[in-house]
mmCIF file of C-alpha atoms and ligand atoms in Angstrom:
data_model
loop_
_atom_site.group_PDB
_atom_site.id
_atom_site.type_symbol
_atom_site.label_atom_id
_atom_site.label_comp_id
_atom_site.label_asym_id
_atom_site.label_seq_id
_atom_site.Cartn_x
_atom_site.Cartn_y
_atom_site.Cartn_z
ATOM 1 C CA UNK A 1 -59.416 -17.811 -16.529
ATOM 2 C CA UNK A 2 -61.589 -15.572 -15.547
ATOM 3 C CA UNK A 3 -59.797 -12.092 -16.390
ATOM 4 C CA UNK A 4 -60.022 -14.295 -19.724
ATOM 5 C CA UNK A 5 -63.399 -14.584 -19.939
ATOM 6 C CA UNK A 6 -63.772 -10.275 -18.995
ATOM 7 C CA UNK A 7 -61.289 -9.880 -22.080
ATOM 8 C CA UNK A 8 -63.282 -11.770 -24.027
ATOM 9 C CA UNK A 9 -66.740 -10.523 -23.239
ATOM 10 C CA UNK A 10 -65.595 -6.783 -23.382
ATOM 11 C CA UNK A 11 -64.035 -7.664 -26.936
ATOM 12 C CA UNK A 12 -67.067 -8.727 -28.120
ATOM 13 C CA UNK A 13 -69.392 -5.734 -27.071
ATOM 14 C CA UNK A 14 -66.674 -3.383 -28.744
ATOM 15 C CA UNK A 15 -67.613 -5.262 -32.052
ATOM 16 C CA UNK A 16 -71.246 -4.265 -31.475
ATOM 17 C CA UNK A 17 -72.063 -1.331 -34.258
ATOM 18 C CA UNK A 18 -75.572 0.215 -33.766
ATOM 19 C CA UNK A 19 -75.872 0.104 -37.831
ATOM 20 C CA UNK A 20 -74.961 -3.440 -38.176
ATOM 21 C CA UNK A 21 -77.280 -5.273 -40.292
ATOM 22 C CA UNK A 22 -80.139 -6.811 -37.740
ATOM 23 C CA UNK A 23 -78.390 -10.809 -38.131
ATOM 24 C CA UNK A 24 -75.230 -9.251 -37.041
ATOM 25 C CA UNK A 25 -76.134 -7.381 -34.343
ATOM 26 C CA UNK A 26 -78.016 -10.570 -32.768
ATOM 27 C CA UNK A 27 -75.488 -12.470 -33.409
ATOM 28 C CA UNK A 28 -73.051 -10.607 -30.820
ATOM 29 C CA UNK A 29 -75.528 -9.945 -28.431
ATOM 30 C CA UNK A 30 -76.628 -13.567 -28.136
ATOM 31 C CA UNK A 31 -72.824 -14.469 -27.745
ATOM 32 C CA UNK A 32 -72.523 -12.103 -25.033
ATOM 33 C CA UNK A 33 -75.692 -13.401 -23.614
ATOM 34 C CA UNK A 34 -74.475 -16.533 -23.622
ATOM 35 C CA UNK A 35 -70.496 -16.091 -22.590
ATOM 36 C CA UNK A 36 -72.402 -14.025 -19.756
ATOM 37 C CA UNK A 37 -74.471 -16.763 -18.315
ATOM 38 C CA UNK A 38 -71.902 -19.300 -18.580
ATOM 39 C CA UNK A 39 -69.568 -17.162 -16.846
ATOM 40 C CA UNK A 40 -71.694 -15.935 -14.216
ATOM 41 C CA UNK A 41 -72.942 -19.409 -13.484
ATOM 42 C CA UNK A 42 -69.432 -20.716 -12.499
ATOM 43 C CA UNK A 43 -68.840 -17.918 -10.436
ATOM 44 C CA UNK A 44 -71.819 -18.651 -8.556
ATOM 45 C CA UNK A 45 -71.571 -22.790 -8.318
ATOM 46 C CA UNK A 46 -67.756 -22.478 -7.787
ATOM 47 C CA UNK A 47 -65.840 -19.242 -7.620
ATOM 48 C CA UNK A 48 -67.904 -16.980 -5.264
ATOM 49 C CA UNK A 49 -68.332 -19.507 -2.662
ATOM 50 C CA UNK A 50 -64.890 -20.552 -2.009
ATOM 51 C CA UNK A 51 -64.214 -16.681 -1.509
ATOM 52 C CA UNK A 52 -66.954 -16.984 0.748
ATOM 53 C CA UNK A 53 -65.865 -19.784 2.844
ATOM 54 C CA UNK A 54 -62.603 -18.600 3.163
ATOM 55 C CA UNK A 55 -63.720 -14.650 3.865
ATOM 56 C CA UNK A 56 -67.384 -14.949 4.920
ATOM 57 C CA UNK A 57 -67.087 -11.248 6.138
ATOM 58 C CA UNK A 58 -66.067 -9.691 2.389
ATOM 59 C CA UNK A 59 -68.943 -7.460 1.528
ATOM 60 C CA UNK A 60 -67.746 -7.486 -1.695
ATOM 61 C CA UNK A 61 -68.956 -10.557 -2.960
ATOM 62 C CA UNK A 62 -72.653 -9.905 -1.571
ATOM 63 C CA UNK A 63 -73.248 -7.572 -4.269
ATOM 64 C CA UNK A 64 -71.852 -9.288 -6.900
ATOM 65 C CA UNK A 65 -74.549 -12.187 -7.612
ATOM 66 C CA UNK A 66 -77.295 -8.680 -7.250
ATOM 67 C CA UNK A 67 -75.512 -7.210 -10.157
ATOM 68 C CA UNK A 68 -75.565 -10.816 -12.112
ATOM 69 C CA UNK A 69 -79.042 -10.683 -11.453
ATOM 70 C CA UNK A 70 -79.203 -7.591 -13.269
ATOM 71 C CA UNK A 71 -77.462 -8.397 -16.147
ATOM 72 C CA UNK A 72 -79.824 -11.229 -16.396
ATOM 73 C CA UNK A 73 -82.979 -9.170 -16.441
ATOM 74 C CA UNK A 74 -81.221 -7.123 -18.955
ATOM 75 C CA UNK A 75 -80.291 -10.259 -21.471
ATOM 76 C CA UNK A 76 -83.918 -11.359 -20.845
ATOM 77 C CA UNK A 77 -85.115 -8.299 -22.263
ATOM 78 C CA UNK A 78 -83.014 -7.917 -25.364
ATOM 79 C CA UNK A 79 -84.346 -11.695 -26.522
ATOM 80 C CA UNK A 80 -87.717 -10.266 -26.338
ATOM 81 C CA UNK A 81 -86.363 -6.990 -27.888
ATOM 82 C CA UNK A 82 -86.409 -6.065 -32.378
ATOM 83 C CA UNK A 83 -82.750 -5.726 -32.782
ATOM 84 C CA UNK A 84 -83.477 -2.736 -35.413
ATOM 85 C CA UNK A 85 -84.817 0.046 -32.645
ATOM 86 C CA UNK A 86 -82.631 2.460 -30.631
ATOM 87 C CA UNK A 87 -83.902 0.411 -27.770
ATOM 88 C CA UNK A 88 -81.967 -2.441 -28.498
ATOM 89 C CA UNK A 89 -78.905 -0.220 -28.820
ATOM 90 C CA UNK A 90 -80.272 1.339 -25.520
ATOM 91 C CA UNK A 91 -80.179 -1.804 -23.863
ATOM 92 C CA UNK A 92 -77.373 -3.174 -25.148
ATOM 93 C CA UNK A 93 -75.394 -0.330 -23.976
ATOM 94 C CA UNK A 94 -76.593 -0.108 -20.413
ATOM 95 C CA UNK A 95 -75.503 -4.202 -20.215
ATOM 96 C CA UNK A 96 -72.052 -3.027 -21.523
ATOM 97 C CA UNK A 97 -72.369 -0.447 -18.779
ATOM 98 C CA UNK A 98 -73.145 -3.104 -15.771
ATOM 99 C CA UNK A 99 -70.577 -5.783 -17.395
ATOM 100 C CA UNK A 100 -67.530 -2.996 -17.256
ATOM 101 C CA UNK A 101 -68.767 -1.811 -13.572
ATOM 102 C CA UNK A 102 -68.963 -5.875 -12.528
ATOM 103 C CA UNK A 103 -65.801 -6.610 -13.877
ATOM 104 C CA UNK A 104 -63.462 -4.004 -12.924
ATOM 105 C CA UNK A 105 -64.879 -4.764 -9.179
ATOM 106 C CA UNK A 106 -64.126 -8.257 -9.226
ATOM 107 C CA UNK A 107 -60.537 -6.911 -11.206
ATOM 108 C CA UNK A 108 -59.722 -5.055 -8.765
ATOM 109 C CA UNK A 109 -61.006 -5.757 -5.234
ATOM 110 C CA UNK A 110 -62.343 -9.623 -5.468
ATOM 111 C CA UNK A 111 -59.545 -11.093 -7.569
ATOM 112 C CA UNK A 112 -56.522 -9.638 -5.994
ATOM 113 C CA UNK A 113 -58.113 -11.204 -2.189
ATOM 114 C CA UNK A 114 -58.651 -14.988 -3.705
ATOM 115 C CA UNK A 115 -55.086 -14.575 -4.810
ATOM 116 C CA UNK A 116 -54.259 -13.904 -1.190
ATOM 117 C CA UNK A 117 -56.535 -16.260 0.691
ATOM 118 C CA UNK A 118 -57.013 -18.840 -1.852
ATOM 119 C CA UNK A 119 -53.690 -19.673 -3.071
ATOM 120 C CA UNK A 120 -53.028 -22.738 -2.781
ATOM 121 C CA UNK A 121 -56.888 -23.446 -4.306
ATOM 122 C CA UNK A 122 -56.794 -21.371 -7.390
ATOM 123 C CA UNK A 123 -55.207 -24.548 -9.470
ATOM 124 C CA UNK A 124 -58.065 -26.911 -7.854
ATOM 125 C CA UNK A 125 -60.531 -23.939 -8.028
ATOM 126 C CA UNK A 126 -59.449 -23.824 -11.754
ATOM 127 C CA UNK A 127 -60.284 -26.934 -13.049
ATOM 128 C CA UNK A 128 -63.011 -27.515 -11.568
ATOM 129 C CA UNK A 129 -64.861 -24.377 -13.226
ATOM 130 C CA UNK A 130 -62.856 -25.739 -16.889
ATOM 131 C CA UNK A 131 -65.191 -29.292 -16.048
ATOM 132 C CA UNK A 132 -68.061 -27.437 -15.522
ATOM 133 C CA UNK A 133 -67.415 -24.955 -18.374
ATOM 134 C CA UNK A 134 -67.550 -27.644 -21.032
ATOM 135 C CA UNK A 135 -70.862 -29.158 -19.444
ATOM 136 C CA UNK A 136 -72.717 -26.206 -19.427
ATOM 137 C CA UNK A 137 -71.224 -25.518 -22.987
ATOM 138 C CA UNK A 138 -72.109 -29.076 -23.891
ATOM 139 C CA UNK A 139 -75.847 -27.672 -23.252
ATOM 140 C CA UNK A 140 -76.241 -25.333 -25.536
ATOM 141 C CA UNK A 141 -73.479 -25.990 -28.337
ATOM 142 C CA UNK A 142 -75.799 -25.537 -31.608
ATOM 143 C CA UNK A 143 -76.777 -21.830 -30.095
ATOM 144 C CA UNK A 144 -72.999 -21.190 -28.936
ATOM 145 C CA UNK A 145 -71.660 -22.180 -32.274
ATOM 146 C CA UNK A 146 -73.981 -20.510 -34.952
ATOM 147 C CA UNK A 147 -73.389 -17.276 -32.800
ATOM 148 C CA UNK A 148 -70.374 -17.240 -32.159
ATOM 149 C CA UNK A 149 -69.106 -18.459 -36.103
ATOM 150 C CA UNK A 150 -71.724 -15.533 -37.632
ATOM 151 C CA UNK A 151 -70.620 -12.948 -35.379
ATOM 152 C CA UNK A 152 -67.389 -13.049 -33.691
ATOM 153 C CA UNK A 153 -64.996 -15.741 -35.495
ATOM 154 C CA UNK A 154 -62.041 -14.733 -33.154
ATOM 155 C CA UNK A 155 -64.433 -15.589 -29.896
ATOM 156 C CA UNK A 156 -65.125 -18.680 -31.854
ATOM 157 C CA UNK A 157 -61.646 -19.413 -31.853
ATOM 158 C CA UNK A 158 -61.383 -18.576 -28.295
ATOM 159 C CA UNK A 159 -64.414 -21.055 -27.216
ATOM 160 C CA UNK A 160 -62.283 -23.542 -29.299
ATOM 161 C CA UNK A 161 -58.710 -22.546 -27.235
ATOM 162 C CA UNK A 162 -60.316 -22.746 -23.874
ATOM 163 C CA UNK A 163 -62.182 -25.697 -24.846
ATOM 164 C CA UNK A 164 -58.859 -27.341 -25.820
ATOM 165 C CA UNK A 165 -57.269 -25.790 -22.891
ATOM 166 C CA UNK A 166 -59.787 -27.577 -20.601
ATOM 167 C CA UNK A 167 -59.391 -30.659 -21.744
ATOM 168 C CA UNK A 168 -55.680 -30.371 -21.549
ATOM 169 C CA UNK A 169 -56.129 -29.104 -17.866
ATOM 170 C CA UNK A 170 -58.150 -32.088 -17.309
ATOM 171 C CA UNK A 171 -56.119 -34.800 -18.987
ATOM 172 C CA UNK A 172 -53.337 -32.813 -16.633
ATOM 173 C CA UNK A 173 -54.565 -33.251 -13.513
ATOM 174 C CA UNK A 174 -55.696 -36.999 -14.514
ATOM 175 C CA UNK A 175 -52.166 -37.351 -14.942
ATOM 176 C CA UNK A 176 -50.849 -35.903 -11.643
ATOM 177 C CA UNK A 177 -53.432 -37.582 -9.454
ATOM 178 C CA UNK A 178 -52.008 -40.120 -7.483
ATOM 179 C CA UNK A 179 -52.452 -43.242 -9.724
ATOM 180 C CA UNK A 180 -52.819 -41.124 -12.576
ATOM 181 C CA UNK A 181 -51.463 -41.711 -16.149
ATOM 182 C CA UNK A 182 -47.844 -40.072 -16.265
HETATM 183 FE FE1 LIG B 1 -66.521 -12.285 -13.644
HETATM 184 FE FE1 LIG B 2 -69.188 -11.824 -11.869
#
């Protein structure tokens, strides 16, 4: 789910044209923006600290919420930014920039060690980020839609799959829980 979320991210910064009329260009940065925060959220609340607990001595994940932090300051600046100067492109390059660095990190060093030491979690791990996915989604669905619809139909779609794929994770695990519907 999460190498999911990378793919999509990355997808949608390679749809990013510098001479893109100015609704267009918003439009994909403020689904970034937003696929960002959701994304980075759940790592913190859920995925992060179960590497944690299991590996408190990983030095990997200690710089990982820094560089979140980053990206942050960087998506607070382009809402304050005119999407029509070179410093928008600027700035929308150096996030593209950070996102690549974060992800092939986590790709590469912190994914591969929860698939060693967190196993038999991932499933558990899984849902849980899927439940709180769709509430912080839930939040801000007005903003996520007219976004991603004017700018990125095929992320649209894929907020749609993994929205459907969440709820059939969830009606899933209802099922298998001990008293569950079979
Ligand atoms: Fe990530
Ligand atoms: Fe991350």
């Amino acid at each position: 789910m999460i190498k999911l979320d990378h793919t999509h991210v990355l997808a949608a910064f390679h749809r990013y044209r510098t001479d893109a009329p100015h609704w267009r260009k918003t439009a994909i940065v403020n689904t970034i923006c937003a696929a960002l925060e959701i994304h980075a959220q759940l790592e913190e609340e859920i995925f992060y600290p179960a590497l944690r607990a299991a590996k408190p001595t990983a030095i990997a994940i200690d710089k990982s919420v820094p560089e979140h932090n980053a990206m942050r300051e960087h998506i607070a600046k382009l809402r304050t930014m005119d999407p029509m100067t070179p410093e928008y492109d600027d700035t929308v390059m150096e996030l593209m920039r950070e996102v690549i660095h974060h992800v092939a990190d986590e790709e590469t060093i912190l994914l591969p060690m929860a698939e060693d030491i967190l196993a038999s979690e991932l499933r558990r791990l899984g849902a849980r980020m899927n439940t709180r996915r769709l509430q912080l989604v839930a939040g801000r669905p007005a903003e996520i839609a007219v976004n991603s619809a004017g700018a990125f139909p095929i992320l649209a779609l894929s907020l749609a799959s993994l929205t459907l794929l969440a709820v059939l994770a969830g009606s899933r695990n209802i099922a298998q829980a001990p008293g569950g519907v079979r």
